[in-house]
């Protein structure tokens, strides 16, 4: 090891890379890390963090409207997009500095440079025009929005990266995609007053979530005024003489909007990094192929996070980083655990979910009990807002184990985090029933649904 410049060199200063670099450096390892854009990566710079700030911004009009039922008179409010963007920029710059400082504080060396691997132990730092050597190399280069070069007029479209920093708030936007990024941005833009249309090729938005949540969210978004067109994709995007865009859809409609945002998936950052040259195996989707311990086919090269295309979430990248450090530097081989991951969609209303959807559970278990409550949350009684909350538990009738918990409504993401613990622990519906309710809350429904709403036996609802 002493013959190399570093014990570990990390490529990519995002959620996974920074965590691995910091923890390995804190163990006394000689660590270098290269980031070509901004430390903090997708999550901090153009993902989770700015997204959540924009979600908060977009919720104020509903808060103002709801206040009337509680006796408040709110004067006419106005919104300034540029103020939001500038304040967001200040906050992410603060976080960016902390991320870099944390690596350096632990003893790591941070480089602002693109990096590529030229030999299994040699990294070229393009920004510095020099090479360094390392015993172990970790690829943590994340992913980026999938482009759509086959779409005529694709050059007029934006992606989530640009959506955060538009010079002007558009009057009308079309967002193409049905995943959580598309759905979240549709709610953000709508909340900020933009005429918003979501266009999705599938039959229902959010394909990997419980159907109940998907349908109820769809209906609620439409009730708010978001237009959702399923079974449609854009065929062409044309620039009009007035500078606006005509998006021609397969459904025969043409939408005239100011921006077209494509959120049709993300692809791993693996190109032009020397990976093919040294023979790193890739998956058909262009991700770095790794074993259960995040090791590539080359013994001293590892990969974690979105670049491996396993589960594309920040906590997963961080968990994989921690497992990598255990395996590579603490003689404690630890495989990341990708089972029962709690997650949220910051739509409005929010989704919080963990475990199996009803459809998945029915495929795997012969006797499923569904506990379901749909009700108006208490805060909407005086506000008069016509919005339902949905809480649903999916239980294995044989073992009584709670297989899935699904929530649509205020603070669902926070609830999903807490529900992740009993589901991970494999607790049963009886454990839920034994738990005292917290009153008055919406979450109390989770422990007070004593009788199944329905059962599904051998695939048949009874
Ligand atoms: C709009 C949006 C919203 C999201 N919201 C959420 C959310 O709410 N919750 C959640 O859990 N996840 C969310 N995610 C996903 C989350 O951001 C990613 O899963 C996470 O950032 C992955 O971390 P990573 O370390 O694998 O990669 P990244 O964070 O993408 O970091 C990779 C870094 O590598 C750098 N890099 C790439 N190539 C090179 C190179 N050759 N040399 C040097 N540097 C390089 C990149 O510039 C980047 O900074 C969101 C993503 C997006 C796009």
Short mmCIF file of C-alpha atoms and ligand atoms in Angstrom, two decimals:
data_model
loop_
_atom_site.label_atom_id
_atom_site.label_comp_id
_atom_site.label_asym_id
_atom_site.label_seq_id
_atom_site.Cartn_x
_atom_site.Cartn_y
_atom_site.Cartn_z
CA UNK A 1 0.00 0.00 0.00
CA UNK A 2 2.79 2.38 0.86
CA UNK A 3 3.86 2.35 -2.80
CA UNK A 4 0.70 4.18 -3.82
CA UNK A 5 -0.12 7.87 -3.33
CA UNK A 6 -3.43 6.94 -1.68
CA UNK A 7 -4.96 3.96 0.09
CA UNK A 8 -8.27 4.98 -1.48
CA UNK A 9 -9.15 7.28 -4.34
CA UNK A 10 -12.83 8.14 -4.76
CA UNK A 11 -14.21 9.42 -8.07
CA UNK A 12 -17.33 11.52 -7.47
CA UNK A 13 -18.07 13.81 -4.54
CA UNK A 14 -21.78 13.06 -4.11
CA UNK A 15 -23.71 11.34 -1.34
CA UNK A 16 -21.90 8.01 -1.60
CA UNK A 17 -18.41 9.20 -2.54
CA UNK A 18 -18.13 11.85 0.17
CA UNK A 19 -19.34 9.45 2.86
CA UNK A 20 -16.84 6.75 1.82
CA UNK A 21 -13.98 9.26 1.62
CA UNK A 22 -14.77 10.83 4.98
CA UNK A 23 -15.18 7.55 6.88
CA UNK A 24 -12.10 5.94 5.32
CA UNK A 25 -10.02 9.06 6.04
CA UNK A 26 -11.24 9.05 9.64
CA UNK A 27 -9.86 5.52 9.93
CA UNK A 28 -6.44 6.96 9.13
CA UNK A 29 -6.41 5.90 5.49
CA UNK A 30 -4.77 8.19 2.93
CA UNK A 31 -7.77 9.28 0.87
CA UNK A 32 -8.16 11.41 -2.25
CA UNK A 33 -11.49 12.36 -3.83
CA UNK A 34 -12.18 14.08 -7.15
CA UNK A 35 -15.38 15.96 -7.99
CA UNK A 36 -15.79 17.49 -11.43
CA UNK A 37 -18.70 19.80 -10.63
CA UNK A 38 -19.71 20.60 -7.06
CA UNK A 39 -19.16 18.66 -3.83
CA UNK A 40 -22.44 17.35 -2.46
CA UNK A 41 -23.41 15.77 -5.79
CA UNK A 42 -26.88 15.37 -7.18
CA UNK A 43 -28.69 15.25 -3.85
CA UNK A 44 -27.32 18.51 -2.49
CA UNK A 45 -26.81 20.52 -5.66
CA UNK A 46 -29.66 19.50 -7.99
CA UNK A 47 -31.72 16.80 -6.33
CA UNK A 48 -33.26 16.09 -2.94
CA UNK A 49 -32.28 19.30 -1.16
CA UNK A 50 -33.24 22.03 -3.67
CA UNK A 51 -36.27 19.93 -4.62
CA UNK A 52 -37.55 19.87 -1.04
CA UNK A 53 -36.94 23.61 -0.68
CA UNK A 54 -39.01 24.19 -3.82
CA UNK A 55 -41.73 21.89 -2.47
CA UNK A 56 -41.94 24.08 0.63
CA UNK A 57 -42.08 27.20 -1.56
CA UNK A 58 -44.89 25.76 -3.64
CA UNK A 59 -47.04 24.87 -0.62
CA UNK A 60 -47.57 28.44 0.59
CA UNK A 61 -50.56 29.28 -1.65
CA UNK A 62 -52.50 26.36 -0.10
CA UNK A 63 -51.45 27.43 3.40
CA UNK A 64 -52.67 30.96 2.68
CA UNK A 65 -55.98 29.64 1.33
CA UNK A 66 -56.44 27.21 4.24
CA UNK A 67 -55.80 29.95 6.79
CA UNK A 68 -59.19 31.57 6.11
CA UNK A 69 -61.09 28.71 7.77
CA UNK A 70 -59.02 29.29 10.88
CA UNK A 71 -59.98 32.95 11.05
CA UNK A 72 -57.01 34.50 9.27
CA UNK A 73 -57.27 37.08 6.56
CA UNK A 74 -54.17 36.87 4.41
CA UNK A 75 -53.56 39.84 2.12
CA UNK A 76 -53.01 39.04 -1.53
CA UNK A 77 -49.67 37.28 -1.76
CA UNK A 78 -47.12 37.56 -4.54
CA UNK A 79 -44.21 35.32 -5.43
CA UNK A 80 -40.75 36.11 -6.73
CA UNK A 81 -39.03 33.18 -8.45
CA UNK A 82 -35.63 34.86 -8.53
CA UNK A 83 -35.65 35.31 -4.75
CA UNK A 84 -36.37 31.62 -4.31
CA UNK A 85 -33.59 30.61 -6.72
CA UNK A 86 -31.09 32.96 -5.05
CA UNK A 87 -31.95 31.74 -1.54
CA UNK A 88 -31.75 28.14 -2.69
CA UNK A 89 -28.32 28.87 -4.22
CA UNK A 90 -27.11 30.31 -0.94
CA UNK A 91 -28.23 27.26 0.99
CA UNK A 92 -26.71 24.70 -1.37
CA UNK A 93 -23.43 26.64 -1.45
CA UNK A 94 -23.39 26.42 2.35
CA UNK A 95 -23.96 22.67 2.20
CA UNK A 96 -21.42 22.22 -0.58
CA UNK A 97 -18.74 23.84 1.59
CA UNK A 98 -19.66 21.59 4.53
CA UNK A 99 -19.38 18.45 2.41
CA UNK A 100 -15.89 19.40 1.22
CA UNK A 101 -14.82 20.51 4.68
CA UNK A 102 -15.98 17.22 6.21
CA UNK A 103 -13.72 15.25 3.88
CA UNK A 104 -10.75 17.53 4.50
CA UNK A 105 -11.46 17.67 8.22
CA UNK A 106 -11.20 13.88 8.37
CA UNK A 107 -7.82 14.08 6.64
CA UNK A 108 -8.86 13.44 3.03
CA UNK A 109 -7.61 15.43 0.05
CA UNK A 110 -10.29 16.94 -2.18
CA UNK A 111 -9.70 17.77 -5.85
CA UNK A 112 -11.94 19.86 -8.10
CA UNK A 113 -11.36 17.83 -11.20
CA UNK A 114 -12.81 15.28 -13.52
CA UNK A 115 -11.09 11.94 -13.01
CA UNK A 116 -10.63 8.90 -15.18
CA UNK A 117 -9.04 5.54 -14.55
CA UNK A 118 -6.11 4.79 -16.84
CA UNK A 119 -4.90 1.63 -15.12
CA UNK A 120 -6.37 -0.37 -12.19
CA UNK A 121 -4.19 1.64 -9.80
CA UNK A 122 -3.76 4.88 -11.75
CA UNK A 123 -6.17 7.83 -11.93
CA UNK A 124 -5.77 10.78 -14.26
CA UNK A 125 -7.01 14.10 -12.86
CA UNK A 126 -7.95 16.05 -15.96
CA UNK A 127 -8.35 19.39 -14.19
CA UNK A 128 -4.85 19.14 -12.76
CA UNK A 129 -3.29 17.37 -15.73
CA UNK A 130 -1.57 14.81 -13.56
CA UNK A 131 -1.91 11.22 -12.49
CA UNK A 132 -2.12 9.78 -9.01
CA UNK A 133 -1.95 6.18 -7.84
CA UNK A 134 -4.17 4.38 -5.35
CA UNK A 135 -4.41 0.96 -3.79
CA UNK A 136 -8.24 0.95 -3.88
CA UNK A 137 -10.47 2.95 -6.24
CA UNK A 138 -14.13 3.72 -5.63
CA UNK A 139 -16.37 4.80 -8.52
CA UNK A 140 -19.21 6.96 -7.16
CA UNK A 141 -20.03 9.06 -10.20
CA UNK A 142 -23.82 8.94 -9.89
CA UNK A 143 -26.18 9.49 -12.81
CA UNK A 144 -27.79 12.18 -14.91
CA UNK A 145 -31.16 12.75 -16.58
CA UNK A 146 -31.72 10.53 -19.62
CA UNK A 147 -31.71 12.56 -22.83
CA UNK A 148 -34.15 11.89 -25.66
CA UNK A 149 -32.19 12.47 -28.89
CA UNK A 150 -34.83 10.64 -30.96
CA UNK A 151 -37.43 13.31 -30.14
CA UNK A 152 -37.53 15.95 -32.87
CA UNK A 153 -37.02 19.27 -31.09
CA UNK A 154 -35.40 17.67 -28.03
CA UNK A 155 -32.93 20.56 -28.02
CA UNK A 156 -35.74 22.84 -26.82
CA UNK A 157 -36.41 20.68 -23.75
CA UNK A 158 -35.04 20.98 -20.23
CA UNK A 159 -34.30 18.40 -17.54
CA UNK A 160 -34.49 18.51 -13.74
CA UNK A 161 -31.00 20.08 -13.63
CA UNK A 162 -32.14 23.16 -15.55
CA UNK A 163 -35.57 23.32 -13.92
CA UNK A 164 -33.99 24.48 -10.66
CA UNK A 165 -32.34 27.50 -12.26
CA UNK A 166 -34.71 28.81 -14.92
CA UNK A 167 -34.28 32.53 -15.49
CA UNK A 168 -38.04 33.03 -15.47
CA UNK A 169 -40.86 31.02 -14.00
CA UNK A 170 -42.78 29.71 -17.04
CA UNK A 171 -46.47 30.49 -17.42
CA UNK A 172 -47.13 26.99 -18.72
CA UNK A 173 -45.04 23.83 -18.57
CA UNK A 174 -45.35 20.30 -19.87
CA UNK A 175 -43.50 17.66 -17.90
CA UNK A 176 -43.00 14.28 -19.52
CA UNK A 177 -42.53 11.27 -17.26
CA UNK A 178 -44.39 9.39 -14.56
CA UNK A 179 -41.69 8.77 -11.98
CA UNK A 180 -41.28 10.59 -8.71
CA UNK A 181 -39.17 13.40 -10.17
CA UNK A 182 -41.80 14.21 -12.82
CA UNK A 183 -44.61 14.05 -10.27
CA UNK A 184 -42.79 16.18 -7.71
CA UNK A 185 -41.92 18.87 -10.26
CA UNK A 186 -45.49 18.88 -11.56
CA UNK A 187 -46.68 19.69 -8.05
CA UNK A 188 -43.93 22.26 -7.49
CA UNK A 189 -44.67 24.19 -10.68
CA UNK A 190 -48.41 23.99 -10.17
CA UNK A 191 -48.06 25.26 -6.60
CA UNK A 192 -45.99 28.19 -7.84
CA UNK A 193 -48.81 29.15 -10.18
CA UNK A 194 -47.63 27.55 -13.43
CA UNK A 195 -50.20 25.97 -15.75
CA UNK A 196 -48.90 22.39 -15.55
CA UNK A 197 -49.50 19.30 -17.68
CA UNK A 198 -47.95 15.94 -16.85
CA UNK A 199 -47.65 13.57 -19.80
CA UNK A 200 -46.94 9.91 -19.13
CA UNK A 201 -46.75 6.94 -21.49
CA UNK A 202 -48.04 4.39 -18.93
CA UNK A 203 -51.51 3.81 -17.61
CA UNK A 204 -50.93 5.38 -14.21
CA UNK A 205 -48.23 7.61 -12.68
CA UNK A 206 -45.61 6.28 -10.22
CA UNK A 207 -45.43 2.74 -11.54
CA UNK A 208 -43.59 1.13 -8.63
CA UNK A 209 -45.96 2.29 -5.90
CA UNK A 210 -49.18 0.86 -4.46
CA UNK A 211 -52.05 1.31 -6.95
CA UNK A 212 -54.33 2.83 -4.31
CA UNK A 213 -51.84 5.62 -3.67
CA UNK A 214 -51.21 6.16 -7.36
CA UNK A 215 -54.90 6.52 -8.21
CA UNK A 216 -55.72 8.71 -5.22
CA UNK A 217 -52.74 10.98 -5.84
CA UNK A 218 -53.67 11.25 -9.53
CA UNK A 219 -57.24 12.27 -8.64
CA UNK A 220 -56.07 14.76 -6.02
CA UNK A 221 -53.54 16.36 -8.37
CA UNK A 222 -56.23 16.74 -11.03
CA UNK A 223 -58.61 18.26 -8.50
CA UNK A 224 -55.96 20.87 -7.74
CA UNK A 225 -55.76 21.75 -11.42
CA UNK A 226 -52.78 19.73 -12.69
CA UNK A 227 -53.58 18.15 -16.04
CA UNK A 228 -52.42 14.53 -16.31
CA UNK A 229 -52.39 12.79 -19.67
CA UNK A 230 -51.60 9.07 -19.44
CA UNK A 231 -51.00 6.78 -22.43
CA UNK A 232 -49.31 9.67 -24.25
CA UNK A 233 -45.81 10.75 -25.20
CA UNK A 234 -44.49 13.71 -27.12
CA UNK A 235 -43.76 13.17 -30.82
CA UNK A 236 -42.23 16.52 -31.54
CA UNK A 237 -41.40 19.78 -29.81
CA UNK A 238 -41.53 22.82 -32.10
CA UNK A 239 -40.38 26.34 -31.35
CA UNK A 240 -43.01 28.91 -32.30
CA UNK A 241 -42.27 32.35 -33.72
CA UNK A 242 -43.29 33.88 -30.37
CA UNK A 243 -40.64 31.78 -28.61
CA UNK A 244 -43.12 29.44 -26.96
CA UNK A 245 -43.12 25.70 -27.64
CA UNK A 246 -45.66 23.43 -29.27
CA UNK A 247 -45.46 19.90 -27.89
CA UNK A 248 -47.19 17.50 -30.25
CA UNK A 249 -48.43 14.40 -28.44
CA UNK A 250 -49.24 10.91 -29.70
CA UNK A 251 -52.75 11.43 -28.32
CA UNK A 252 -53.30 14.00 -31.09
CA UNK A 253 -53.14 17.01 -28.77
CA UNK A 254 -50.71 19.89 -29.16
CA UNK A 255 -49.78 21.72 -25.98
CA UNK A 256 -48.49 25.26 -26.23
CA UNK A 257 -46.17 25.88 -23.30
CA UNK A 258 -43.13 27.90 -22.27
CA UNK A 259 -41.05 24.93 -21.15
CA UNK A 260 -41.01 21.21 -21.84
CA UNK A 261 -39.27 19.25 -19.10
CA UNK A 262 -38.23 15.66 -19.74
CA UNK A 263 -38.07 13.42 -16.65
CA UNK A 264 -37.96 10.08 -18.40
CA UNK A 265 -35.34 8.32 -16.30
CA UNK A 266 -31.72 8.64 -15.23
CA UNK A 267 -28.63 7.04 -16.66
CA UNK A 268 -25.35 6.15 -14.91
CA UNK A 269 -22.27 8.34 -15.45
CA UNK A 270 -19.86 5.79 -16.86
CA UNK A 271 -18.75 7.24 -20.18
CA UNK A 272 -15.32 8.65 -20.98
CA UNK A 273 -13.89 7.53 -17.68
CA UNK A 274 -11.57 4.86 -18.97
CA UNK A 275 -13.76 2.04 -17.65
CA UNK A 276 -13.92 0.14 -20.94
CA UNK A 277 -10.19 0.58 -21.38
CA UNK A 278 -9.35 -1.28 -18.18
CA UNK A 279 -12.08 -3.88 -18.76
CA UNK A 280 -14.64 -2.95 -16.09
CA UNK A 281 -17.81 -4.97 -16.68
CA UNK A 282 -21.02 -3.03 -17.26
CA UNK A 283 -24.69 -3.96 -17.10
CA UNK A 284 -26.79 -3.68 -20.27
CA UNK A 285 -28.09 -0.34 -18.89
CA UNK A 286 -24.55 1.04 -18.85
CA UNK A 287 -24.15 0.84 -15.06
CA UNK A 288 -21.03 -0.47 -13.35
CA UNK A 289 -21.61 -4.14 -12.55
CA UNK A 290 -20.80 -5.03 -8.95
CA UNK A 291 -21.05 -8.07 -6.70
CA UNK A 292 -22.98 -8.18 -3.42
CA UNK A 293 -20.16 -6.22 -1.76
CA UNK A 294 -20.01 -3.44 -4.39
CA UNK A 295 -16.80 -4.82 -5.89
CA UNK A 296 -16.36 -4.71 -9.68
CA UNK A 297 -14.75 -7.50 -11.70
CA UNK A 298 -11.39 -5.81 -10.99
CA UNK A 299 -10.40 -6.69 -7.43
CA UNK A 300 -9.31 -3.27 -6.19
CA UNK A 301 -12.05 -1.24 -7.94
CA UNK A 302 -15.45 -0.77 -6.34
CA UNK A 303 -18.61 1.14 -7.20
CA UNK A 304 -21.50 2.47 -5.14
CA UNK A 305 -24.57 4.63 -5.53
CA UNK A 306 -26.52 5.57 -8.64
CA UNK A 307 -23.68 4.56 -10.98
CA UNK A 308 -24.45 0.93 -10.08
CA UNK A 309 -28.17 1.39 -10.83
CA UNK A 310 -29.34 -0.64 -7.85
CA UNK A 311 -31.67 1.63 -5.86
CA UNK A 312 -31.23 5.29 -6.78
CA UNK A 313 -31.69 7.04 -3.47
CA UNK A 314 -29.35 9.06 -1.30
CA UNK A 315 -29.63 6.94 1.87
CA UNK A 316 -28.90 3.86 -0.23
CA UNK A 317 -25.71 5.42 -1.68
CA UNK A 318 -24.64 6.35 1.86
CA UNK A 319 -25.39 2.86 3.20
CA UNK A 320 -23.43 1.28 0.34
CA UNK A 321 -20.52 3.61 1.19
CA UNK A 322 -20.53 2.50 4.81
CA UNK A 323 -20.66 -1.18 3.78
CA UNK A 324 -17.80 -0.59 1.34
CA UNK A 325 -15.60 0.86 4.09
CA UNK A 326 -16.41 -2.08 6.38
CA UNK A 327 -15.52 -4.53 3.61
CA UNK A 328 -12.44 -2.85 2.15
CA UNK A 329 -10.83 -1.35 5.24
CA UNK A 330 -12.18 -3.03 8.36
CA UNK A 331 -11.90 -6.72 7.41
CA UNK A 332 -15.63 -7.01 7.92
CA UNK A 333 -17.24 -7.99 4.61
CA UNK A 334 -20.67 -6.32 4.65
CA UNK A 335 -23.18 -6.56 1.83
CA UNK A 336 -25.57 -3.62 1.52
CA UNK A 337 -29.13 -4.53 2.46
CA UNK A 338 -31.59 -3.37 -0.20
CA UNK A 339 -34.69 -4.95 1.37
CA UNK A 340 -37.63 -2.96 2.77
CA UNK A 341 -36.43 0.55 1.99
CA UNK A 342 -38.78 3.27 3.22
CA UNK A 343 -39.21 6.08 0.75
CA UNK A 344 -41.22 9.22 0.05
CA UNK A 345 -42.57 11.10 -2.92
CA UNK A 346 -42.78 14.80 -2.14
CA UNK A 347 -45.90 15.22 -4.18
CA UNK A 348 -48.78 17.24 -2.77
CA UNK A 349 -50.19 15.38 -0.92
CA UNK A 350 -47.06 13.47 -0.01
CA UNK A 351 -46.51 9.73 -0.33
CA UNK A 352 -44.68 7.70 2.30
CA UNK A 353 -44.26 4.03 1.71
CA UNK A 354 -42.34 0.99 2.88
CA UNK A 355 -42.49 -2.67 1.96
CA UNK A 356 -44.68 -4.50 -0.52
CA UNK A 357 -47.53 -2.93 -2.45
CA UNK A 358 -50.82 -4.84 -2.45
CA UNK A 359 -50.16 -6.12 -5.98
CA UNK A 360 -46.67 -7.37 -5.11
CA UNK A 361 -47.88 -9.02 -1.92
CA UNK A 362 -50.70 -10.79 -3.73
CA UNK A 363 -48.19 -12.30 -6.16
CA UNK A 364 -46.05 -13.67 -3.33
CA UNK A 365 -48.55 -14.63 -0.60
CA UNK A 366 -51.72 -16.77 -0.71
CA UNK A 367 -53.67 -14.90 1.96
CA UNK A 368 -53.37 -11.14 2.24
CA UNK A 369 -55.28 -8.84 4.60
CA UNK A 370 -55.70 -5.20 3.63
CA UNK A 371 -56.38 -2.60 6.29
CA UNK A 372 -57.37 0.67 4.68
CA UNK A 373 -58.55 4.01 6.00
CA UNK A 374 -59.48 6.95 3.80
CA UNK A 375 -60.48 10.10 5.63
CA UNK A 376 -60.28 13.87 5.63
CA UNK A 377 -57.30 14.94 7.78
CA UNK A 378 -58.35 17.05 10.77
CA UNK A 379 -56.56 20.15 9.53
CA UNK A 380 -58.79 20.13 6.45
CA UNK A 381 -62.01 20.17 8.48
CA UNK A 382 -61.84 23.92 9.17
CA UNK A 383 -59.86 24.77 6.06
CA UNK A 384 -62.56 23.10 4.00
CA UNK A 385 -59.96 21.62 1.68
CA UNK A 386 -61.50 18.69 -0.15
CA UNK A 387 -58.54 16.33 0.15
CA UNK A 388 -58.48 12.79 1.50
CA UNK A 389 -55.71 11.05 3.39
CA UNK A 390 -55.12 7.36 2.73
CA UNK A 391 -53.49 4.91 5.11
CA UNK A 392 -53.07 1.29 4.17
CA UNK A 393 -51.42 -1.77 5.69
CA UNK A 394 -50.72 -4.95 3.74
CA UNK A 395 -50.56 -7.97 6.07
CA UNK A 396 -49.71 -11.63 5.49
CA UNK A 397 -52.75 -13.49 6.84
CA UNK A 398 -50.71 -16.59 7.70
CA UNK A 399 -47.84 -15.05 9.67
CA UNK A 400 -49.59 -11.76 10.56
CA UNK A 401 -46.43 -9.98 9.44
CA UNK A 402 -46.96 -6.43 8.15
CA UNK A 403 -45.57 -6.59 4.62
CA UNK A 404 -46.29 -3.06 3.47
CA UNK A 405 -47.38 0.31 4.82
CA UNK A 406 -48.56 3.03 2.44
CA UNK A 407 -49.60 6.56 3.25
CA UNK A 408 -50.85 9.46 1.17
CA UNK A 409 -51.29 12.71 3.04
CA UNK A 410 -49.55 15.41 5.06
CA UNK A 411 -46.22 14.30 6.57
CA UNK A 412 -46.42 10.85 4.96
CA UNK A 413 -42.65 10.91 4.37
CA UNK A 414 -41.96 11.45 8.07
CA UNK A 415 -44.32 8.60 8.95
CA UNK A 416 -42.68 6.27 6.42
CA UNK A 417 -39.33 6.78 8.11
CA UNK A 418 -40.77 5.60 11.43
CA UNK A 419 -42.72 2.75 9.84
CA UNK A 420 -39.48 1.56 8.27
CA UNK A 421 -38.37 0.37 11.71
CA UNK A 422 -41.22 -2.05 12.58
CA UNK A 423 -41.35 -3.35 9.02
CA UNK A 424 -37.60 -3.93 8.96
CA UNK A 425 -37.91 -5.66 12.32
CA UNK A 426 -40.61 -7.94 10.84
CA UNK A 427 -43.27 -6.94 13.37
CA UNK A 428 -46.80 -8.30 13.06
CA UNK A 429 -50.21 -6.68 12.86
CA UNK A 430 -50.73 -7.83 16.47
CA UNK A 431 -47.72 -5.70 17.49
CA UNK A 432 -49.34 -2.74 15.74
CA UNK A 433 -52.67 -3.49 17.53
CA UNK A 434 -50.94 -3.63 20.92
CA UNK A 435 -49.45 -0.17 20.37
CA UNK A 436 -51.28 2.75 22.02
CA UNK A 437 -52.50 5.44 19.66
CA UNK A 438 -51.29 9.03 19.78
CA UNK A 439 -54.40 11.20 19.69
CA UNK A 440 -55.38 13.28 17.80
CA UNK A 441 -53.08 12.44 14.92
CA UNK A 442 -53.57 11.03 11.46
CA UNK A 443 -50.97 8.34 12.17
CA UNK A 444 -53.13 6.85 14.92
CA UNK A 445 -55.04 5.07 12.15
CA UNK A 446 -51.99 2.83 11.79
CA UNK A 447 -52.71 1.21 15.15
CA UNK A 448 -56.50 1.40 15.24
CA UNK A 449 -57.52 -0.46 12.09
CA UNK A 450 -58.55 -3.67 13.88
CA UNK A 451 -60.58 -5.40 11.16
CA UNK A 452 -59.34 -6.02 7.62
CA UNK A 453 -61.11 -3.89 5.02
CA UNK A 454 -60.83 -6.87 2.67
CA UNK A 455 -58.76 -9.98 2.09
CA UNK A 456 -57.14 -11.30 -1.07
CA UNK A 457 -57.02 -15.10 -1.15
CA UNK A 458 -55.16 -16.82 -3.97
CA UNK A 459 -55.35 -13.61 -5.96
CA UNK A 460 -59.13 -13.18 -5.48
CA UNK A 461 -60.52 -10.32 -3.41
CA UNK A 462 -62.97 -11.71 -0.81
C1 LIG B 1 -34.44 15.94 -8.94
C2 LIG B 1 -33.97 14.84 -8.04
C3 LIG B 1 -34.58 14.66 -6.82
C4 LIG B 1 -34.15 13.66 -5.96
N1 LIG B 1 -34.80 13.50 -4.77
C5 LIG B 1 -34.40 12.53 -3.92
C6 LIG B 1 -35.03 12.38 -2.65
O1 LIG B 1 -35.95 13.11 -2.31
N2 LIG B 1 -34.59 11.40 -1.84
C7 LIG B 1 -33.55 10.56 -2.19
O2 LIG B 1 -33.18 9.70 -1.40
N3 LIG B 1 -32.95 10.67 -3.39
C8 LIG B 1 -33.35 11.64 -4.26
N4 LIG B 1 -32.71 11.78 -5.46
C9 LIG B 1 -31.67 10.79 -5.84
C10 LIG B 1 -30.33 11.14 -5.20
O3 LIG B 1 -29.96 12.46 -5.52
C11 LIG B 1 -29.26 10.16 -5.68
O4 LIG B 1 -29.71 8.85 -5.44
C12 LIG B 1 -27.94 10.36 -4.96
O5 LIG B 1 -27.46 11.66 -5.15
C13 LIG B 1 -26.90 9.34 -5.46
O6 LIG B 1 -25.67 9.60 -4.87
P1 LIG B 1 -24.32 9.15 -5.62
O7 LIG B 1 -23.22 9.41 -4.64
O8 LIG B 1 -24.46 7.80 -6.18
O9 LIG B 1 -24.19 10.12 -6.87
P2 LIG B 1 -24.28 11.69 -7.02
O10 LIG B 1 -24.85 12.35 -5.82
O11 LIG B 1 -24.92 11.93 -8.33
O12 LIG B 1 -22.76 12.14 -7.09
C14 LIG B 1 -21.94 11.79 -8.15
C15 LIG B 1 -20.92 12.90 -8.34
O13 LIG B 1 -19.89 12.44 -9.20
C16 LIG B 1 -19.46 13.53 -10.00
N5 LIG B 1 -18.77 12.95 -11.17
C17 LIG B 1 -19.31 12.25 -12.18
N6 LIG B 1 -18.34 11.81 -13.01
C18 LIG B 1 -17.16 12.26 -12.51
C19 LIG B 1 -15.80 12.12 -12.91
N7 LIG B 1 -15.46 11.39 -13.97
N8 LIG B 1 -14.83 12.72 -12.17
C20 LIG B 1 -15.16 13.44 -11.06
N9 LIG B 1 -16.45 13.60 -10.64
C21 LIG B 1 -17.43 13.00 -11.34
C22 LIG B 1 -20.74 14.27 -10.33
O14 LIG B 1 -20.48 15.62 -10.67
C23 LIG B 1 -21.50 14.14 -9.00
O15 LIG B 1 -21.29 15.25 -8.16
C24 LIG B 1 -33.09 12.79 -6.34
C25 LIG B 1 -32.46 12.96 -7.57
C26 LIG B 1 -32.91 13.97 -8.42
C27 LIG B 1 -32.22 14.15 -9.75
#
